[in-house]
């Protein structure tokens, strides 16, 4: 991939299939300056059979604690077959929290997931959050180990970026210009990529 002084350009990530997945390291994820146009790995890269079953976002600001978003997979959705690799809906989520969200300073998330029969070492989540193709904030978390065939809960705390009045007004005026890439690695190998 071609690097610029600000990181890796999205255009440089137009590799196909296996090349895309093998060349996409945590260092590449952390150097992105804009959201990816494509998914950086197919669904079949998830050889550890990691399956997200529930997700919750909440405010953790003192006096303003509240659940902002919560979703739980319907047990009927746990199918034996593989999902279609070309279906972006399988790994894309849209939320709209409204302008009050910008007043929060600390957000907590709870992610519930299962893993298949293999142990998962160094499960790393790198999230890149963008507004109008510019990076707003990056987060990098690692869960050292997941037991095979287990149900896990991952609690993560986010400190939100401080915004100028101008930036806050711009975010409110264009809420759908906010995007994110969530990259999941096991031992530094990309196994999942979701978008919001």
Backbone as CSV, one residue per row, in Angstrom:
resi,resn,N_x,N_y,N_z,CA_x,CA_y,CA_z,C_x,C_y,C_z
1,UNK,0.805,-1.199,0.000,0.000,0.000,0.000,0.849,1.265,0.000
2,UNK,0.302,2.281,-0.558,0.974,3.568,-0.661,0.729,4.370,0.602
3,UNK,1.780,4.907,1.194,1.628,5.692,2.420,1.815,7.173,2.113
4,UNK,1.052,7.991,2.815,1.245,9.438,2.746,1.769,9.872,4.095
5,UNK,2.134,11.117,4.252,2.630,11.620,5.518,1.596,11.551,6.619
6,UNK,0.317,11.506,6.256,-0.760,11.487,7.243,-1.264,10.082,7.529
7,UNK,-0.745,9.087,6.851,-1.222,7.726,7.048,-1.494,7.090,5.706
8,UNK,-2.220,6.034,5.722,-2.497,5.305,4.489,-3.781,5.822,3.870
9,UNK,-3.719,6.094,2.588,-4.910,6.577,1.901,-5.866,5.429,1.661
10,UNK,-7.150,5.745,1.631,-8.163,4.734,1.383,-7.985,4.147,-0.008
11,UNK,-7.596,4.944,-0.979,-7.408,4.456,-2.344,-6.340,3.373,-2.395
12,UNK,-5.372,3.433,-1.508,-4.308,2.439,-1.493,-4.803,1.088,-1.000
13,UNK,-6.006,1.047,-0.447,-6.538,-0.191,0.102,-7.495,-0.887,-0.856
14,UNK,-7.281,-0.723,-2.131,-8.174,-1.331,-3.106,-7.708,-2.729,-3.497
15,UNK,-6.950,-3.370,-2.628,-6.528,-4.739,-2.880,-7.742,-5.651,-2.856
16,UNK,-7.634,-6.793,-3.467,-8.768,-7.712,-3.517,-8.560,-8.886,-2.577
17,UNK,-9.675,-9.371,-2.038,-9.759,-10.621,-1.299,-8.635,-10.914,-0.337
18,UNK,-7.908,-12.001,-0.607,-6.879,-12.505,0.295,-5.748,-11.504,0.484
19,UNK,-5.327,-10.814,-0.591,-4.260,-9.817,-0.467,-4.661,-8.729,0.519
20,UNK,-5.916,-8.300,0.454,-6.414,-7.258,1.326,-6.284,-7.701,2.788
21,UNK,-6.730,-8.912,3.093,-6.735,-9.417,4.454,-5.313,-9.605,4.978
22,UNK,-4.425,-10.205,4.188,-3.069,-10.489,4.649,-2.252,-9.222,4.841
23,UNK,-2.486,-8.211,4.043,-1.717,-6.987,4.154,-2.267,-5.990,5.150
24,UNK,-3.407,-6.301,5.726,-4.065,-5.353,6.615,-3.723,-5.678,8.062
25,UNK,-2.733,-4.999,8.601,-2.228,-5.223,9.951,-2.812,-4.181,10.905
26,UNK,-2.635,-4.356,12.226,-3.054,-3.317,13.166,-2.381,-1.969,12.872
27,UNK,-1.144,-2.002,12.423,-0.448,-0.747,12.101,-1.123,-0.021,10.945
28,UNK,-1.588,-0.782,9.955,-2.315,-0.177,8.835,-3.620,0.426,9.344
29,UNK,-4.349,-0.326,10.163,-5.617,0.183,10.708,-5.404,1.482,11.464
30,UNK,-4.354,1.539,12.271,-4.095,2.725,13.087,-3.604,3.922,12.276
31,UNK,-3.196,3.702,11.040,-2.706,4.808,10.220,-3.750,5.362,9.253
32,UNK,-4.939,4.765,9.212,-5.982,5.248,8.296,-6.400,6.668,8.645
33,UNK,-6.623,7.464,7.628,-7.053,8.850,7.827,-8.484,9.099,7.376
34,UNK,-9.113,8.083,6.798,-10.504,8.178,6.332,-11.107,6.779,6.368
35,UNK,-12.442,6.681,6.374,-13.047,5.343,6.408,-12.708,4.532,5.162
36,UNK,-12.661,3.221,5.327,-12.405,2.354,4.182,-13.642,2.319,3.291
37,UNK,-13.409,2.136,2.007,-14.527,2.034,1.071,-15.110,0.623,1.071
38,UNK,-14.275,-0.369,1.348,-14.679,-1.769,1.316,-14.361,-2.422,2.656
39,UNK,-14.869,-3.629,2.832,-14.482,-4.418,3.990,-13.092,-4.993,3.725
40,UNK,-12.246,-4.970,4.731,-10.859,-5.372,4.556,-10.631,-6.872,4.718
41,UNK,-11.696,-7.615,4.990,-11.595,-9.074,5.011,-12.983,-9.640,4.732
42,UNK,-13.052,-10.838,4.169,-14.357,-11.470,3.961,-14.879,-12.034,5.277
43,UNK,-16.165,-12.338,5.347,-16.726,-12.960,6.547,-16.042,-14.284,6.856
44,UNK,-15.551,-14.953,5.846,-14.887,-16.247,6.039,-13.561,-16.127,6.795
45,UNK,-13.037,-14.918,6.968,-11.799,-14.729,7.736,-12.010,-15.018,9.217
46,UNK,-13.254,-15.028,9.640,-13.578,-15.268,11.049,-13.507,-16.767,11.349
47,UNK,-12.308,-17.314,11.279,-12.107,-18.748,11.496,-12.271,-19.138,12.962
48,UNK,-12.289,-18.167,13.869,-12.481,-18.446,15.293,-13.964,-18.495,15.657
49,UNK,-14.820,-18.265,14.678,-16.276,-18.307,14.869,-16.737,-17.374,15.991
50,UNK,-16.161,-16.167,15.990,-16.564,-15.132,16.938,-17.904,-14.589,16.465
51,UNK,-18.876,-14.555,17.367,-20.223,-14.118,16.989,-20.736,-13.138,18.035
52,UNK,-20.991,-11.919,17.625,-21.512,-10.896,18.537,-23.004,-11.142,18.747
53,UNK,-23.402,-11.283,20.004,-24.803,-11.600,20.297,-25.552,-10.452,20.956
54,UNK,-24.833,-9.511,21.592,-25.498,-8.370,22.224,-24.522,-7.202,22.297
55,UNK,-25.089,-5.992,22.244,-24.262,-4.785,22.290,-25.063,-3.683,22.950
56,UNK,-24.426,-2.972,23.883,-25.095,-1.880,24.587,-24.142,-0.689,24.673
57,UNK,-24.686,0.502,24.462,-23.938,1.758,24.624,-24.657,2.569,25.689
58,UNK,-23.897,3.113,26.622,-24.516,3.911,27.687,-23.630,5.083,28.062
59,UNK,-24.273,6.130,28.570,-23.553,7.274,29.106,-23.055,6.895,30.490
60,UNK,-21.831,7.289,30.799,-21.274,7.027,32.122,-21.011,8.322,32.883
61,UNK,-21.465,9.449,32.337,-21.285,10.735,33.014,-22.106,10.747,34.299
62,UNK,-21.502,11.214,35.367,-22.187,11.247,36.660,-23.459,12.087,36.557
63,UNK,-24.552,11.523,37.013,-25.843,12.199,36.973,-26.567,12.075,35.647
64,UNK,-25.898,11.519,34.638,-26.524,11.372,33.319,-26.423,9.931,32.823
65,UNK,-26.294,8.980,33.756,-26.179,7.584,33.365,-27.483,7.136,32.699
66,UNK,-27.349,6.573,31.508,-28.518,6.070,30.785,-28.081,5.182,29.638
67,UNK,-28.931,4.229,29.282,-28.680,3.383,28.121,-29.070,4.183,26.880
68,UNK,-28.157,4.266,25.912,-28.383,5.035,24.691,-28.774,4.141,23.512
69,UNK,-28.287,2.921,23.543,-28.550,1.987,22.448,-28.337,0.581,22.982
70,UNK,-29.225,-0.337,22.604,-29.062,-1.723,23.021,-29.679,-2.633,21.974
71,UNK,-28.945,-3.674,21.628,-29.440,-4.636,20.651,-28.994,-6.031,21.096
72,UNK,-29.860,-6.982,20.906,-29.544,-8.386,21.221,-30.001,-9.225,20.041
73,UNK,-29.134,-10.108,19.600,-29.456,-10.978,18.476,-30.556,-11.943,18.891
74,UNK,-31.540,-12.090,18.033,-32.615,-13.054,18.259,-32.016,-14.458,18.172
75,UNK,-32.324,-15.335,19.144,-31.775,-16.702,19.086,-32.052,-17.402,17.755
76,UNK,-33.127,-17.039,17.085,-33.433,-17.642,15.777,-32.417,-17.231,14.718
77,UNK,-31.671,-16.123,14.968,-30.668,-15.656,14.014,-29.369,-16.443,14.085
78,UNK,-29.212,-17.301,15.085,-28.012,-18.115,15.200,-28.151,-19.302,14.247
79,UNK,-27.776,-19.073,12.997,-27.938,-20.103,11.969,-26.694,-20.978,11.893
80,UNK,-26.877,-22.196,11.424,-25.740,-23.100,11.250,-24.929,-22.736,10.014
81,UNK,-25.564,-22.150,9.011,-24.879,-21.824,7.767,-24.081,-20.541,7.872
82,UNK,-23.177,-20.358,6.901,-22.362,-19.145,6.848,-23.162,-18.019,6.200
83,UNK,-22.873,-16.784,6.606,-23.527,-15.631,6.004,-22.865,-15.332,4.662
84,UNK,-23.585,-14.621,3.820,-23.050,-14.237,2.520,-21.917,-13.241,2.696
85,UNK,-20.774,-13.483,2.034,-19.632,-12.580,2.138,-19.907,-11.217,1.532
86,UNK,-20.822,-11.133,0.576,-21.044,-9.871,-0.102,-22.215,-9.080,0.480
87,UNK,-22.706,-9.473,1.648,-23.827,-8.776,2.250,-23.333,-7.785,3.304
88,UNK,-23.206,-6.493,2.954,-22.705,-5.507,3.909,-23.618,-5.332,5.122
89,UNK,-24.912,-5.662,4.974,-25.842,-5.509,6.087,-25.471,-6.417,7.251
90,UNK,-24.772,-7.514,6.973,-24.379,-8.451,8.021,-23.356,-7.846,8.976
91,UNK,-22.676,-6.778,8.560,-21.664,-6.175,9.434,-21.632,-4.650,9.374
92,UNK,-22.803,-4.080,9.129,-22.936,-2.628,9.152,-24.101,-2.274,10.071
93,UNK,-23.908,-1.261,10.897,-24.975,-0.816,11.796,-25.096,0.700,11.673
94,UNK,-26.316,1.197,11.755,-26.555,2.644,11.727,-27.225,3.052,13.018
95,UNK,-26.696,4.090,13.646,-27.398,4.660,14.775,-27.448,6.165,14.641
96,UNK,-28.442,6.740,15.297,-28.551,8.196,15.378,-28.926,8.511,16.822
97,UNK,-28.007,9.124,17.542,-28.217,9.404,18.956,-28.822,10.774,19.222
98,UNK,-28.799,11.656,18.243,-29.296,13.010,18.441,-28.222,13.927,18.998
99,UNK,-28.477,15.224,18.980,-27.457,16.206,19.377,-27.047,16.123,20.845
100,UNK,-27.909,15.617,21.721,-27.546,15.529,23.142,-26.364,14.601,23.381
101,UNK,-26.134,13.656,22.475,-25.013,12.735,22.601,-23.682,13.485,22.672
102,UNK,-23.601,14.598,21.979,-22.354,15.365,21.921,-21.988,16.011,23.257
103,UNK,-22.910,16.028,24.188,-22.650,16.611,25.516,-21.960,15.622,26.456
104,UNK,-22.011,14.325,26.119,-21.413,13.322,26.996,-19.890,13.367,26.916
105,UNK,-19.257,12.997,28.027,-17.795,12.960,28.082,-17.266,11.529,28.081
106,UNK,-18.028,10.620,28.703,-17.587,9.232,28.824,-18.733,8.301,28.464
107,UNK,-18.409,7.342,27.587,-19.378,6.362,27.121,-18.836,4.976,27.476
108,UNK,-19.726,4.091,27.856,-19.350,2.705,28.099,-20.081,1.803,27.125
109,UNK,-19.410,0.753,26.689,-20.068,-0.243,25.854,-19.892,-1.617,26.487
110,UNK,-20.875,-2.452,26.257,-20.808,-3.846,26.674,-21.068,-4.686,25.438
111,UNK,-20.116,-5.549,25.116,-20.220,-6.419,23.956,-20.242,-7.860,24.452
112,UNK,-21.303,-8.567,24.104,-21.392,-9.985,24.443,-21.132,-10.775,23.169
113,UNK,-20.282,-11.795,23.281,-19.962,-12.584,22.099,-19.589,-14.015,22.482
114,UNK,-19.719,-14.899,21.516,-19.306,-16.278,21.692,-18.101,-16.537,20.806
115,UNK,-17.319,-17.535,21.186,-16.214,-17.976,20.340,-16.390,-19.469,20.080
116,UNK,-15.806,-19.927,18.994,-15.911,-21.326,18.600,-14.978,-22.227,19.399
117,UNK,-14.643,-23.385,18.847,-13.877,-24.391,19.583,-12.390,-24.095,19.755
118,UNK,-11.880,-23.069,19.116,-10.460,-22.719,19.238,-10.271,-21.588,20.247
119,UNK,-9.174,-21.611,21.036,-8.905,-20.482,21.934,-8.590,-19.227,21.121
120,UNK,-8.944,-18.077,21.675,-8.685,-16.796,21.013,-7.678,-16.027,21.863
121,UNK,-6.500,-15.793,21.297,-5.440,-15.066,21.990,-5.323,-13.653,21.421
122,UNK,-5.177,-12.691,22.297,-4.952,-11.294,21.892,-6.018,-10.800,20.918
123,UNK,-7.259,-10.845,21.379,-8.391,-10.349,20.593,-8.367,-8.830,20.693
124,UNK,-8.013,-8.190,19.606,-7.772,-6.743,19.590,-8.820,-6.044,18.744
125,UNK,-9.400,-4.999,19.314,-10.387,-4.190,18.606,-9.796,-2.798,18.390
126,UNK,-9.718,-2.389,17.151,-9.273,-1.033,16.801,-10.453,-0.336,16.151
127,UNK,-10.880,0.756,16.745,-11.987,1.539,16.191,-11.460,2.880,15.723
128,UNK,-11.856,3.243,14.514,-11.490,4.537,13.934,-12.795,5.281,13.650
129,UNK,-12.943,6.468,14.228,-14.164,7.267,14.068,-13.843,8.508,13.245
130,UNK,-14.680,8.755,12.230,-14.435,9.822,11.262,-15.648,10.733,11.132
131,UNK,-15.373,11.947,10.729,-16.431,12.873,10.325,-15.985,13.522,9.032
132,UNK,-16.803,13.373,8.006,-16.490,13.918,6.677,-15.066,13.556,6.255
133,UNK,-14.744,12.289,6.356,-13.446,11.761,5.913,-12.236,12.320,6.657
134,UNK,-12.438,12.722,7.897,-11.273,13.085,8.718,-11.398,12.364,10.059
135,UNK,-10.282,11.965,10.575,-10.278,11.188,11.812,-10.674,12.078,12.995
136,UNK,-11.603,11.579,13.799,-12.033,12.298,15.007,-11.382,11.701,16.251
137,UNK,-11.378,10.364,16.305,-10.846,9.695,17.486,-10.556,8.240,17.113
138,UNK,-9.536,7.685,17.743,-9.169,6.300,17.531,-9.113,5.606,18.884
139,UNK,-9.565,4.362,18.928,-9.543,3.572,20.164,-8.899,2.227,19.850
140,UNK,-8.175,1.695,20.835,-7.446,0.450,20.644,-7.523,-0.340,21.953
141,UNK,-8.209,-1.492,21.929,-8.408,-2.303,23.126,-8.012,-3.750,22.826
142,UNK,-7.477,-4.446,23.840,-7.119,-5.854,23.672,-7.668,-6.684,24.820
143,UNK,-8.283,-7.801,24.462,-8.727,-8.801,25.424,-7.730,-9.955,25.293
144,UNK,-6.938,-10.235,26.348,-5.824,-11.178,26.205,-6.207,-12.605,25.822
145,UNK,-7.352,-13.115,26.312,-7.656,-14.520,26.060,-9.145,-14.790,26.187
146,UNK,-9.651,-15.629,25.301,-11.031,-16.124,25.384,-10.981,-17.650,25.349
147,UNK,-11.653,-18.264,26.297,-11.706,-19.719,26.400,-12.492,-20.275,25.216
148,UNK,-12.080,-21.416,24.667,-12.841,-22.025,23.562,-14.290,-22.298,23.959
149,UNK,-15.178,-22.168,22.994,-16.615,-22.467,23.163,-17.210,-21.744,24.367
150,UNK,-16.901,-20.468,24.493,-17.363,-19.695,25.649,-18.212,-18.510,25.229
151,UNK,-18.983,-18.002,26.191,-19.714,-16.747,26.045,-18.935,-15.723,26.845
152,UNK,-18.654,-14.564,26.234,-17.805,-13.555,26.848,-18.499,-12.203,26.875
153,UNK,-18.147,-11.403,27.857,-18.628,-10.024,27.936,-17.407,-9.126,27.992
154,UNK,-17.379,-8.130,27.090,-16.247,-7.206,27.001,-16.778,-5.816,27.300
155,UNK,-16.306,-5.261,28.396,-16.705,-3.915,28.841,-15.610,-2.937,28.429
156,UNK,-15.994,-1.866,27.739,-15.017,-0.892,27.251,-15.497,0.510,27.611
157,UNK,-14.568,1.360,28.055,-14.870,2.750,28.411,-14.200,3.668,27.388
158,UNK,-14.970,4.616,26.858,-14.487,5.557,25.852,-14.537,6.976,26.410
159,UNK,-13.456,7.707,26.268,-13.463,9.137,26.541,-13.702,9.820,25.199
160,UNK,-14.764,10.594,25.112,-15.119,11.233,23.847,-14.261,12.473,23.612
161,UNK,-14.029,12.815,22.345,-13.195,13.991,22.052,-13.886,15.292,22.456
162,UNK,-13.078,16.252,22.867,-13.626,17.582,23.143,-13.887,18.271,21.811
163,UNK,-15.028,18.946,21.717,-15.433,19.575,20.463,-15.522,21.083,20.623
164,UNK,-15.117,21.781,19.588,-15.352,23.218,19.559,-16.826,23.441,19.238
165,UNK,-17.331,24.638,19.488,-18.722,24.961,19.165,-18.970,24.808,17.664
166,UNK,-17.976,25.158,16.850,-18.110,25.052,15.402,-18.213,23.587,14.965
167,UNK,-17.352,22.742,15.555,-17.377,21.324,15.204,-18.685,20.679,15.657
168,UNK,-19.158,21.040,16.834,-20.425,20.501,17.330,-21.572,20.878,16.388
169,UNK,-21.605,22.134,15.940,-22.648,22.585,15.010,-22.563,21.827,13.692
170,UNK,-21.347,21.575,13.226,-21.158,20.847,11.977,-21.640,19.389,12.111
171,UNK,-21.348,18.757,13.246,-21.798,17.384,13.497,-23.323,17.305,13.555
172,UNK,-23.953,18.280,14.184,-25.413,18.305,14.289,-26.046,18.514,12.915
173,UNK,-25.429,19.365,12.102,-25.975,19.666,10.767,-25.824,18.488,9.793
174,UNK,-24.836,17.627,10.029,-24.568,16.516,9.102,-24.361,15.206,9.861
175,UNK,-25.382,14.714,10.557,-25.185,13.528,11.407,-24.792,12.266,10.645
176,UNK,-25.190,12.141,9.385,-24.876,10.913,8.641,-23.504,10.961,7.993
177,UNK,-22.759,12.025,8.235,-21.376,12.115,7.751,-20.399,11.513,8.759
178,UNK,-20.915,11.025,9.878,-20.090,10.369,10.895,-20.044,8.887,10.572
179,UNK,-18.829,8.337,10.478,-18.658,6.934,10.120,-17.585,6.320,11.017
180,UNK,-17.589,4.996,11.071,-16.524,4.328,11.823,-16.189,2.986,11.192
181,UNK,-14.954,2.574,11.414,-14.478,1.242,11.063,-14.072,0.565,12.357
182,UNK,-14.532,-0.656,12.566,-14.111,-1.464,13.711,-13.407,-2.692,13.172
183,UNK,-12.131,-2.799,13.503,-11.299,-3.904,13.031,-11.012,-4.827,14.207
184,UNK,-11.147,-6.127,13.979,-10.917,-7.118,15.029,-9.802,-8.060,14.586
185,UNK,-8.783,-8.161,15.416,-7.618,-8.984,15.125,-7.473,-10.064,16.185
186,UNK,-6.969,-11.220,15.790,-6.546,-12.258,16.727,-5.067,-12.503,16.428
187,UNK,-4.233,-12.289,17.435,-2.776,-12.381,17.242,-2.322,-11.590,16.012
188,UNK,-2.834,-10.378,15.872,-2.483,-9.433,14.811,-2.923,-9.841,13.405
189,UNK,-3.829,-10.809,13.295,-4.400,-11.195,12.004,-5.849,-10.716,11.973
190,UNK,-6.207,-9.975,10.932,-7.568,-9.448,10.796,-8.566,-10.584,10.604
191,UNK,-9.546,-10.657,11.499,-10.565,-11.714,11.401,-11.969,-11.155,11.179
192,UNK,-12.176,-9.867,11.501,-13.492,-9.255,11.332,-13.325,-7.765,11.059
193,UNK,-14.274,-7.208,10.315,-14.311,-5.776,10.047,-15.774,-5.364,9.969
194,UNK,-16.178,-4.456,10.843,-17.544,-3.926,10.844,-17.511,-2.428,10.604
195,UNK,-18.646,-1.909,10.151,-18.763,-0.472,9.887,-20.009,0.093,10.565
196,UNK,-19.945,1.361,10.886,-21.112,2.077,11.405,-21.142,3.450,10.783
